[in-house]
RNA sequence: CGGGGUGUAGCGCAGUCCGGUUAGCGCACCUGGUUUGGGACCAGGGGGUCGCAGGUUCGAAUCCUGCCACCCCGACCA
């Protein structure tokens, strides 16, 4: 076990905070509920951004940027959206400070500098974007409009947690407009697919695709599609959402287009987003008591090379060659030849930081023309011939990526339990947690009662799982299919 | 917003109950030496508005009053 990291078993929540802080990903800041994302953490986020951005562009989306502030009158235009976010909005009321006449060196809000209209710091950008789209969309030729923005948003949460829930967070939000309902629904599903692919292939985090129930739906959406992941403590994480907004925002902001028959109608729309919360999901899917574990595809440094016991001319020469060969294969490798710490310290440190592969190079190894290769995912080591080392590492990184996904998938699959009574529901929830696959009568009332009874909520009505009729686990009323319940973050 | 906790060196903490020399310890840092295949050791050294503001007192990290911040657990939420 690593020094100073609380074990998962002892206190999962504290373990998580320890990992985030000690691996140097982020820290609490001087601002309540807001974090400082440190270079290592930001590098992982950048790798996520890079890949997602590529996937968005490959499907025809372009990036733009809209203002941080939303005038209150625009914010309130779409009633449900406004109501849903009202409780957690930061509001700008003044635009100037002045010296406090009663206390030297202190500032106060200048009461004379009150804004005519309050500005809401965006908790999401539908309002400001749809107000803009009204001017951009006139004809069917302007559609579809496929725009994404990378931005920060603010939601004044009661209780925050590094990456999982912070008052300010970074995300991307896609906002698209379409001429017809079918196309908008296809877009919503396409983006859910992209999120699922990204989660599984890059984060090595298995997810279940599904739709939200009405009560869990995004404020202002007609339908919310979600990807749900399972964390190591048995709690679910909503990792990304894609919303079919119907004509709700088009009507609220009066966004109409003229079709080929010269008929005017409201556009159909979608919005979709993932946030820095994915960082939390990444950590809680793979990491262990030794520290962070990163999938190779997102690791800022994929390979670290440690001289044993310390750097010398001969070792440097060999390492330089290895680094060059790895670079030629687009593998990021760092030579940890810092003289002040010894190999054992570096091993532990690099494990804490989650670097997927470590290569140890010592005099003894060089005599045999080999190096020691250690995997972060399963902590095994083996001796590998230096000739062909780059090919070996290249393959190994792929194996690690696959192994992480398979391991997480097995963990997740083992924790999807079919339950048919409330007794079973509660006992499984208590003993192993995870997803409970149970029948539900389709009413918000029952959903609410189960939540009050067990703290578990319906994470989604899954899309790719078996359909089977049955009886509601609580009321015994008929049910068309099982849904996934879980305690969630 | 309710409950619990914490605030003393960069980090982790002791000291506070019961006020009293110069506020201490471990890690980290600096210097020198010995070490070096899984978190080295020895010696020496630097670093503090004790969260903030008042008050009590000859004397406050310690007692009293007020405030602030952050963390954890709940309710709310991505």
Coordinates of C-alpha atoms (C1' of nucleotides) in Angstrom, one line a residue:
Chain A
X1 CA 0.0 0.0 0.0
X2 CA 1.2 3.4 -0.8
X3 CA 2.2 5.9 1.8
X4 CA -0.5 8.2 2.9
X5 CA -3.3 6.8 0.7
X6 CA -6.3 5.6 2.7
X7 CA -7.3 2.2 1.5
X8 CA -10.5 1.7 -0.5
X9 CA -11.8 -0.7 2.0
X10 CA -11.2 1.6 4.9
X11 CA -12.9 4.6 3.4
X12 CA -13.7 4.8 -0.3
X13 CA -14.5 8.4 -0.3
X14 CA -11.3 9.4 1.4
X15 CA -9.3 7.0 -0.9
X16 CA -10.7 9.0 -3.8
X17 CA -9.7 12.3 -2.4
X18 CA -6.3 11.0 -1.6
X19 CA -5.8 9.7 -5.1
X20 CA -6.8 13.0 -6.7
X21 CA -4.6 15.0 -4.4
X22 CA -1.5 12.8 -4.2
X23 CA -1.4 11.9 -7.8
X24 CA -1.4 15.7 -8.4
X25 CA -4.6 15.9 -10.4
X26 CA -6.4 18.6 -8.6
X27 CA -6.7 20.4 -5.3
X28 CA -9.3 22.3 -3.3
X29 CA -9.0 26.0 -4.0
X30 CA -9.6 29.2 -2.1
X31 CA -13.0 29.3 -3.6
X32 CA -15.8 27.3 -2.1
X33 CA -16.6 24.3 -4.1
X34 CA -14.1 25.1 -6.9
X35 CA -11.0 23.2 -7.6
X36 CA -7.6 23.9 -9.1
X37 CA -6.9 21.4 -11.9
X38 CA -3.2 20.8 -11.8
X39 CA -1.0 20.1 -14.9
X40 CA -1.2 16.3 -14.6
X41 CA -5.0 16.3 -14.2
X42 CA -5.4 18.9 -17.0
X43 CA -3.2 16.8 -19.3
X44 CA -5.6 13.9 -18.9
X45 CA -8.5 16.2 -19.6
X46 CA -6.8 17.5 -22.7
X47 CA -6.4 14.0 -24.0
X48 CA -10.1 13.4 -23.4
X49 CA -10.9 16.7 -25.2
X50 CA -8.7 15.9 -28.1
X51 CA -10.3 12.6 -28.8
X52 CA -13.9 13.8 -28.2
X53 CA -13.3 16.8 -30.3
X54 CA -12.1 14.6 -33.1
X55 CA -15.1 12.4 -32.9
X56 CA -17.5 15.4 -32.9
X57 CA -15.8 16.8 -36.0
X58 CA -15.8 13.5 -37.8
X59 CA -19.6 13.6 -37.4
X60 CA -19.9 17.1 -38.9
X61 CA -19.9 19.3 -35.8
X62 CA -18.0 22.5 -35.5
X63 CA -16.9 24.5 -32.5
X64 CA -18.0 28.0 -31.5
X65 CA -18.1 30.0 -28.3
X66 CA -21.0 31.7 -26.5
X67 CA -21.0 34.1 -23.5
X68 CA -20.5 33.1 -19.9
X69 CA -23.4 35.3 -18.9
X70 CA -27.0 34.9 -19.7
X71 CA -29.4 37.9 -19.1
X72 CA -32.1 36.8 -16.7
X73 CA -34.9 37.5 -19.2
X74 CA -33.4 35.0 -21.7
X75 CA -32.7 32.5 -19.0
X76 CA -36.3 32.4 -17.9
X77 CA -37.6 32.0 -21.5
X78 CA -37.8 28.2 -21.4
X79 CA -39.8 27.6 -18.3
X80 CA -38.8 24.1 -17.3
X81 CA -35.1 24.7 -18.0
X82 CA -35.2 27.8 -15.9
X83 CA -37.0 26.2 -13.1
X84 CA -34.7 23.2 -13.1
X85 CA -31.6 25.3 -12.7
X86 CA -32.9 28.3 -10.7
X87 CA -31.8 26.9 -7.4
X88 CA -28.2 26.6 -8.3
X89 CA -27.4 29.8 -10.2
X90 CA -24.7 32.3 -9.5
X91 CA -26.0 35.8 -10.3
X92 CA -24.1 38.9 -11.2
X93 CA -25.9 42.0 -9.9
X94 CA -23.2 44.7 -10.0
X95 CA -20.4 45.7 -12.3
X96 CA -18.1 47.8 -10.1
X97 CA -16.3 47.9 -6.7
X98 CA -15.1 50.9 -4.8
X99 CA -12.9 51.7 -1.8
X100 CA -14.8 51.1 1.4
X101 CA -15.0 54.6 3.2
X102 CA -15.2 52.8 6.6
X103 CA -12.2 50.6 6.2
X104 CA -9.0 51.5 4.5
X105 CA -7.7 49.0 1.9
X106 CA -11.0 47.2 1.7
X107 CA -13.3 47.1 -1.2
X108 CA -17.1 47.1 -1.3
X109 CA -19.7 46.7 -4.0
X110 CA -20.6 50.1 -5.4
X111 CA -24.3 50.3 -4.9
X112 CA -24.5 52.8 -7.7
X113 CA -23.2 50.2 -10.1
X114 CA -26.2 48.0 -10.1
X115 CA -27.0 46.2 -13.4
X116 CA -30.2 47.1 -15.1
X117 CA -30.8 43.4 -15.6
X118 CA -29.1 40.6 -13.6
X119 CA -26.8 38.3 -15.4
X120 CA -26.9 34.6 -14.7
X121 CA -23.6 32.8 -14.9
X122 CA -24.5 30.0 -17.3
X123 CA -25.3 26.6 -15.6
X124 CA -25.8 25.4 -19.2
X125 CA -26.1 27.4 -22.4
X126 CA -29.3 26.6 -24.1
X127 CA -30.8 30.0 -23.5
X128 CA -28.0 32.2 -24.8
X129 CA -27.4 29.8 -27.7
X130 CA -31.1 29.5 -28.8
X131 CA -31.5 33.2 -28.6
X132 CA -28.6 33.5 -31.0
X133 CA -29.8 30.7 -33.3
X134 CA -33.0 32.6 -33.9
X135 CA -31.0 35.0 -36.1
X136 CA -29.0 32.2 -37.7
X137 CA -31.8 30.0 -38.8
X138 CA -34.2 31.2 -41.5
X139 CA -34.3 28.5 -44.1
X140 CA -34.1 24.7 -44.3
X141 CA -30.8 25.5 -46.0
X142 CA -29.4 26.6 -42.6
X143 CA -30.1 23.2 -41.2
X144 CA -28.9 21.1 -39.7
X145 CA -26.8 23.4 -37.5
X146 CA -24.3 21.3 -35.6
X147 CA -22.4 23.3 -33.0
X148 CA -20.3 22.3 -30.0
X149 CA -18.7 24.5 -27.4
X150 CA -15.9 23.8 -24.9
X151 CA -16.7 25.9 -21.9
X152 CA -17.0 26.2 -18.2
X153 CA -20.3 26.4 -16.4
X154 CA -21.3 27.1 -12.8
X155 CA -23.8 25.2 -10.7
X156 CA -23.9 26.3 -7.1
X157 CA -24.0 22.9 -5.6
X158 CA -24.6 22.4 -1.9
X159 CA -22.0 19.8 -1.6
X160 CA -19.0 19.3 -3.8
X161 CA -16.4 16.8 -4.5
X162 CA -13.2 17.0 -6.6
X163 CA -14.1 16.4 -10.3
X164 CA -17.3 14.6 -9.4
X165 CA -19.3 17.7 -8.5
X166 CA -17.7 21.1 -8.4
X167 CA -19.4 24.5 -8.4
X168 CA -17.5 25.4 -11.6
X169 CA -16.7 22.7 -14.0
X170 CA -15.3 22.3 -17.5
X171 CA -17.3 20.5 -20.2
X172 CA -18.4 20.5 -23.8
X173 CA -22.0 21.1 -24.8
X174 CA -23.3 20.4 -28.2
X175 CA -26.4 22.3 -29.4
X176 CA -27.9 21.2 -32.7
X177 CA -30.9 22.3 -34.7
X178 CA -32.7 20.1 -37.3
X179 CA -35.6 20.5 -39.7
X180 CA -37.4 17.4 -38.5
X181 CA -38.0 15.2 -35.5
X182 CA -36.5 12.1 -36.9
X183 CA -33.2 13.7 -37.7
X184 CA -33.0 15.3 -34.2
X185 CA -33.6 11.9 -32.5
X186 CA -31.0 10.3 -34.7
X187 CA -28.5 13.0 -33.7
X188 CA -29.4 12.5 -30.0
X189 CA -28.7 8.8 -30.4
X190 CA -25.5 9.3 -32.4
X191 CA -24.0 11.5 -29.7
X192 CA -25.0 8.9 -27.0
X193 CA -23.2 6.3 -29.2
X194 CA -20.1 8.6 -29.4
X195 CA -20.0 9.0 -25.7
X196 CA -20.4 5.3 -25.1
X197 CA -17.6 4.5 -27.6
X198 CA -15.4 7.1 -26.0
X199 CA -16.0 5.8 -22.5
X200 CA -15.4 2.2 -23.5
X201 CA -12.6 2.5 -26.0
X202 CA -10.6 5.3 -24.5
X203 CA -11.5 5.4 -20.8
X204 CA -11.8 1.6 -20.7
X205 CA -15.0 2.3 -18.7
X206 CA -17.9 0.1 -19.6
X207 CA -21.2 1.9 -19.8
X208 CA -24.9 1.1 -20.2
X209 CA -26.8 3.1 -22.7
X210 CA -30.4 4.0 -21.8
X211 CA -33.0 6.6 -21.4
X212 CA -33.8 8.5 -18.3
X213 CA -37.2 8.4 -16.7
X214 CA -39.3 11.6 -16.7
X215 CA -38.2 12.6 -13.2
X216 CA -34.5 12.2 -14.0
X217 CA -34.7 14.0 -17.4
X218 CA -32.8 17.2 -18.2
X219 CA -34.9 20.3 -17.4
X220 CA -36.4 21.3 -20.7
X221 CA -35.8 18.0 -22.5
X222 CA -38.4 15.7 -24.1
X223 CA -36.1 12.7 -23.8
X224 CA -32.7 12.3 -22.1
X225 CA -30.4 9.6 -23.2
X226 CA -27.6 8.6 -20.8
X227 CA -24.6 6.4 -20.4
X228 CA -24.2 5.0 -16.9
X229 CA -21.0 3.6 -15.5
X230 CA -20.4 1.6 -12.3
X231 CA -17.8 2.7 -9.8
X232 CA -15.7 0.4 -7.6
X233 CA -17.8 1.1 -4.5
X234 CA -20.9 -0.1 -6.3
X235 CA -22.4 3.3 -7.0
X236 CA -23.5 4.4 -10.4
X237 CA -22.2 7.4 -12.3
X238 CA -24.0 9.3 -15.0
X239 CA -21.1 9.8 -17.3
X240 CA -22.7 11.6 -20.2
X241 CA -26.1 12.7 -21.4
X242 CA -27.7 13.5 -24.8
X243 CA -31.0 15.3 -24.9
X244 CA -33.7 15.3 -27.5
X245 CA -35.3 18.7 -26.9
X246 CA -38.2 18.4 -29.2
X247 CA -39.3 21.9 -30.3
X248 CA -39.2 23.2 -26.7
X249 CA -36.4 25.7 -27.1
X250 CA -37.4 26.6 -30.7
X251 CA -40.8 27.6 -29.3
X252 CA -39.4 29.4 -26.3
X253 CA -37.0 31.4 -28.4
X254 CA -39.1 31.6 -31.5
X255 CA -36.7 29.8 -33.8
X256 CA -38.5 29.1 -37.1
X257 CA -37.4 28.1 -40.6
X258 CA -39.0 28.0 -44.0
X259 CA -39.1 24.6 -45.6
X260 CA -39.0 23.7 -49.2
X261 CA -42.8 24.2 -49.5
X262 CA -42.4 27.8 -48.2
X263 CA -44.0 26.7 -45.0
X264 CA -42.7 28.1 -41.7
X265 CA -42.1 25.7 -38.8
X266 CA -40.2 25.4 -35.5
X267 CA -36.9 23.6 -35.6
X268 CA -36.1 20.5 -33.7
X269 CA -33.1 20.4 -31.4
X270 CA -30.7 18.4 -29.2
X271 CA -28.1 19.1 -26.7
X272 CA -25.4 16.8 -25.2
X273 CA -22.5 17.1 -22.9
X274 CA -19.8 15.5 -20.9
X275 CA -17.8 17.2 -18.2
X276 CA -14.6 17.0 -16.1
X277 CA -16.7 14.6 -14.1
X278 CA -15.4 12.0 -16.5
X279 CA -12.1 12.4 -14.6
X280 CA -13.8 11.1 -11.5
X281 CA -15.3 8.2 -13.4
X282 CA -11.9 7.3 -14.8
X283 CA -10.3 7.3 -11.4
X284 CA -13.1 5.4 -9.7
X285 CA -13.1 2.8 -12.4
X286 CA -9.5 1.7 -12.4
X287 CA -7.4 3.0 -9.6
X288 CA -6.2 1.1 -6.6
X289 CA -4.6 1.4 -3.2
X290 CA -1.2 2.1 -4.8
X291 CA -2.6 5.1 -6.6
X292 CA -3.9 6.1 -9.9
X293 CA -4.3 3.6 -12.8
X294 CA -4.7 5.2 -16.2
X295 CA -5.6 3.6 -19.5
X296 CA -2.7 4.0 -21.9
X297 CA -4.9 5.9 -24.5
X298 CA -5.4 8.7 -22.0
X299 CA -2.2 8.6 -20.0
X300 CA -0.2 11.8 -20.5
X301 CA 2.9 9.7 -20.0
X302 CA 2.6 6.1 -21.2
X303 CA 6.1 4.8 -20.3
X304 CA 8.5 5.9 -17.6
X305 CA 12.1 4.6 -17.7
X306 CA 14.0 4.3 -14.4
X307 CA 17.7 3.8 -14.2
X308 CA 18.8 1.3 -11.6
X309 CA 20.3 2.2 -9.3
X310 CA 21.1 5.5 -11.0
X311 CA 21.9 7.0 -14.3
X312 CA 25.3 6.6 -15.9
X313 CA 26.7 7.0 -19.4
X314 CA 26.1 3.5 -20.5
X315 CA 22.5 3.4 -19.2
X316 CA 21.8 6.9 -20.7
X317 CA 22.9 5.7 -24.1
X318 CA 20.6 2.7 -24.0
X319 CA 17.7 4.7 -22.7
X320 CA 18.1 7.4 -25.3
X321 CA 17.8 4.7 -28.0
X322 CA 14.7 3.2 -26.4
X323 CA 13.0 6.6 -26.0
X324 CA 13.7 7.3 -29.7
X325 CA 12.2 4.0 -30.8
X326 CA 9.1 4.6 -28.6
X327 CA 8.7 8.1 -29.9
X328 CA 8.8 6.7 -33.4
X329 CA 5.7 4.7 -32.5
X330 CA 4.0 7.7 -31.0
X331 CA 4.5 6.4 -27.5
X332 CA 5.1 9.1 -24.9
X333 CA 8.1 8.1 -22.7
X334 CA 9.8 9.9 -19.9
X335 CA 13.3 9.2 -18.6
X336 CA 13.1 9.6 -14.8
X337 CA 16.8 10.2 -14.2
X338 CA 16.4 12.5 -11.3
X339 CA 19.4 11.9 -9.1
X340 CA 18.0 12.8 -5.7
X341 CA 15.6 9.8 -5.3
X342 CA 16.4 6.1 -5.5
X343 CA 14.7 3.5 -7.6
X344 CA 12.3 2.2 -5.0
X345 CA 11.0 5.7 -4.4
X346 CA 10.5 6.3 -8.1
X347 CA 8.7 3.0 -8.5
X348 CA 6.2 4.0 -5.9
X349 CA 5.9 7.5 -7.2
X350 CA 5.3 6.4 -10.8
X351 CA 2.7 3.9 -9.6
X352 CA 0.9 6.6 -7.7
X353 CA 0.8 8.7 -10.9
X354 CA -0.7 5.8 -12.8
X355 CA 1.9 5.6 -15.6
X356 CA 0.9 2.4 -17.4
X357 CA 4.3 1.0 -18.1
X358 CA 7.7 1.3 -16.3
X359 CA 10.9 0.1 -17.8
X360 CA 13.8 -0.5 -15.4
X361 CA 17.3 -0.3 -16.8
X362 CA 20.3 -1.5 -14.7
X363 CA 23.8 -2.7 -15.3
X364 CA 22.9 -6.3 -14.6
X365 CA 20.1 -6.1 -17.3
X366 CA 22.4 -4.6 -19.9
X367 CA 24.8 -7.4 -19.6
X368 CA 22.0 -9.7 -20.7
X369 CA 20.7 -7.2 -23.3
X370 CA 17.4 -6.9 -21.5
X371 CA 15.3 -4.5 -19.4
X372 CA 12.7 -5.0 -16.7
X373 CA 9.2 -4.1 -17.8
X374 CA 6.5 -3.5 -15.2
X375 CA 2.8 -3.1 -15.8
X376 CA 0.8 -0.7 -13.7
X377 CA -2.6 -2.4 -14.2
X378 CA -1.7 -5.8 -12.6
X379 CA 1.7 -4.9 -11.1
X380 CA 3.5 -7.7 -12.8
X381 CA 7.1 -7.5 -14.1
X382 CA 9.1 -9.3 -16.7
X383 CA 12.5 -9.2 -18.4
X384 CA 12.3 -8.2 -22.0
X385 CA 15.0 -8.3 -24.7
X386 CA 16.1 -4.8 -25.7
X387 CA 15.9 -5.7 -29.4
X388 CA 12.3 -5.1 -30.5
X389 CA 11.5 -3.3 -27.2
X390 CA 9.3 -0.7 -28.9
X391 CA 7.2 -3.3 -30.6
X392 CA 6.8 -5.1 -27.4
X393 CA 5.8 -2.0 -25.5
X394 CA 3.4 -0.9 -28.2
X395 CA 1.6 -4.3 -27.9
X396 CA 1.8 -4.2 -24.2
X397 CA 0.0 -0.8 -24.0
X398 CA -2.8 -2.2 -26.1
X399 CA -3.0 -5.3 -23.9
X400 CA -3.2 -3.0 -20.8
X401 CA -5.9 -1.0 -22.4
X402 CA -7.9 -4.1 -23.2
X403 CA -7.3 -5.7 -19.8
X404 CA -8.5 -2.6 -18.0
X405 CA -11.7 -2.6 -19.9
X406 CA -12.3 -6.3 -19.5
X407 CA -11.6 -6.1 -15.8
X408 CA -13.9 -3.2 -15.3
X409 CA -16.5 -4.9 -17.4
X410 CA -16.4 -8.1 -15.4
X411 CA -16.7 -6.1 -12.2
X412 CA -19.7 -4.3 -13.6
X413 CA -21.4 -7.4 -15.1
X414 CA -21.0 -9.2 -11.8
X415 CA -22.9 -6.3 -10.2
X416 CA -26.0 -6.3 -12.4
X417 CA -28.4 -8.3 -10.4
X418 CA -32.0 -9.3 -11.3
X419 CA -34.2 -8.8 -8.4
X420 CA -37.9 -9.6 -8.1
X421 CA -39.0 -8.4 -4.7
X422 CA -38.3 -5.5 -2.4
X423 CA -36.6 -7.8 0.1
X424 CA -34.2 -9.0 -2.5
X425 CA -33.8 -5.4 -3.8
X426 CA -32.8 -4.1 -0.4
X427 CA -30.6 -7.0 0.5
X428 CA -28.6 -7.0 -2.7
X429 CA -28.3 -3.2 -2.6
X430 CA -26.9 -3.6 0.9
X431 CA -24.6 -6.5 0.3
X432 CA -23.0 -5.9 -3.1
X433 CA -24.5 -2.7 -4.5
X434 CA -24.3 -2.2 -8.2
X435 CA -27.2 -2.2 -10.6
X436 CA -30.4 -3.8 -9.7
X437 CA -32.3 -5.0 -12.7
X438 CA -35.9 -4.9 -11.7
X439 CA -39.4 -4.4 -12.9
X440 CA -41.1 -1.1 -12.4
X441 CA -44.7 0.0 -13.1
X442 CA -43.6 3.1 -15.0
X443 CA -45.0 5.7 -12.6
X444 CA -43.0 8.5 -11.1
X445 CA -44.8 7.8 -7.8
X446 CA -43.3 4.3 -7.5
X447 CA -39.9 5.6 -8.5
X448 CA -40.1 8.2 -5.8
X449 CA -41.2 5.7 -3.2
X450 CA -38.4 3.3 -4.0
X451 CA -36.0 6.2 -3.8
X452 CA -37.2 7.1 -0.3
X453 CA -37.2 3.5 0.8
X454 CA -33.7 2.5 -0.5
X455 CA -31.9 5.7 -1.8
X456 CA -31.6 3.9 -5.1
X457 CA -32.9 5.7 -8.2
X458 CA -33.7 4.5 -11.7
X459 CA -30.4 5.2 -13.6
X460 CA -31.9 4.3 -16.9
X461 CA -34.3 2.3 -18.9
X462 CA -31.6 0.3 -20.8
X463 CA -31.7 0.2 -24.6
X464 CA -29.7 -2.9 -25.4
X465 CA -30.8 -5.3 -22.8
X466 CA -33.4 -8.1 -22.9
X467 CA -37.0 -7.0 -22.9
X468 CA -39.2 -9.1 -20.6
X469 CA -42.6 -8.4 -19.1
X470 CA -43.2 -8.8 -15.4
X471 CA -44.6 -7.3 -12.2
X472 CA -43.4 -4.1 -10.5
X473 CA -41.0 -4.9 -7.7
X474 CA -42.8 -2.5 -5.4
X475 CA -46.5 -2.4 -6.4
X476 CA -46.9 -5.7 -8.3
X477 CA -48.5 -3.8 -11.2
X478 CA -47.6 -4.9 -14.7
X479 CA -44.3 -3.9 -16.2
X480 CA -43.1 -3.9 -19.8
X481 CA -39.4 -4.3 -19.1
X482 CA -36.8 -4.3 -16.3
X483 CA -35.0 -1.0 -15.6
X484 CA -31.7 -0.4 -13.8
X485 CA -31.7 0.9 -10.3
X486 CA -28.7 1.9 -8.3
X487 CA -27.4 4.3 -5.7
X488 CA -25.7 7.0 -7.7
X489 CA -23.2 9.8 -7.5
Chain B
rC1 C1' -29.7 24.2 4.7
rG2 C1' -29.3 20.3 9.1
rG3 C1' -25.5 17.1 11.7
rG4 C1' -20.3 16.2 12.7
rG5 C1' -15.2 17.7 12.3
rU6 C1' -10.9 20.6 11.3
rG7 C1' -7.9 25.2 11.1
rU8 C1' -0.4 25.4 14.6
rA9 C1' 6.1 25.6 8.9
rG10 C1' 5.2 23.2 2.0
rC11 C1' 2.5 18.4 3.8
rG12 C1' 0.8 15.3 8.0
rC13 C1' 0.2 16.1 13.1
rA14 C1' 1.2 16.9 18.8
rG15 C1' 0.4 20.7 22.3
rU16 C1' -5.5 23.4 23.9
rC17 C1' -9.0 19.9 28.8
rC18 C1' -5.7 22.3 33.5
rG19 C1' -2.8 29.8 30.6
rG20 C1' 3.6 30.3 32.4
rU21 C1' 10.7 30.2 29.8
rU22 C1' 12.8 30.5 23.4
rA23 C1' 5.7 26.5 20.3
rG24 C1' 7.4 20.9 19.3
rC25 C1' 7.6 16.2 16.2
rG26 C1' 7.7 13.3 11.4
rC27 C1' 8.0 14.0 6.1
rA28 C1' 9.8 17.5 2.6
rC29 C1' 13.7 21.4 1.9
rC30 C1' 19.4 23.2 2.2
rU31 C1' 24.8 21.6 3.4
rG32 C1' 28.4 17.6 4.0
rG33 C1' 29.3 12.4 4.2
rU34 C1' 28.2 7.1 3.7
rU35 C1' 24.8 4.4 0.6
rU36 C1' 22.2 2.7 -3.9
rG37 C1' 18.0 -3.8 -8.0
rG38 C1' 11.1 -1.7 -4.2
rG39 C1' 9.7 4.4 -0.6
rA40 C1' 18.3 4.7 2.5
rC41 C1' 21.2 6.4 6.8
rC42 C1' 24.1 9.8 9.9
rA43 C1' 25.4 14.8 11.2
rG44 C1' 24.4 19.9 10.9
rG45 C1' 20.9 23.8 9.2
rG46 C1' 16.8 27.1 7.4
rG47 C1' 11.6 27.8 7.7
rG48 C1' 5.8 29.9 12.2
rU49 C1' 1.1 36.9 12.0
rC50 C1' -0.7 29.1 16.2
rG51 C1' -7.7 30.8 10.6
rC52 C1' -9.5 36.2 11.6
rA53 C1' -11.3 40.1 15.0
rG54 C1' -12.3 41.5 19.8
rG55 C1' -12.1 40.5 25.1
rU56 C1' -10.2 38.5 30.1
rU57 C1' -5.2 38.3 32.3
rC58 C1' 1.1 40.4 34.8
rG59 C1' 1.1 36.7 30.8
rA60 C1' -3.2 33.5 25.6
rA61 C1' -2.0 28.4 20.5
rU62 C1' -4.4 27.4 25.3
rC63 C1' -10.0 30.8 28.6
rC64 C1' -14.5 33.9 26.7
rU65 C1' -17.4 36.3 22.6
rG66 C1' -18.1 36.9 17.5
rC67 C1' -16.8 35.8 12.6
rC68 C1' -14.6 33.2 8.4
rA69 C1' -12.9 29.1 5.6
rC70 C1' -12.5 24.1 4.4
rC71 C1' -13.5 18.8 4.9
rC72 C1' -16.9 14.7 6.0
rC73 C1' -22.1 12.7 6.5
rG74 C1' -27.3 13.9 4.9
rA75 C1' -31.2 16.6 1.7
rC76 C1' -30.4 18.9 -3.8
rC77 C1' -27.7 18.0 -8.3
rA78 C1' -23.8 16.3 -14.0

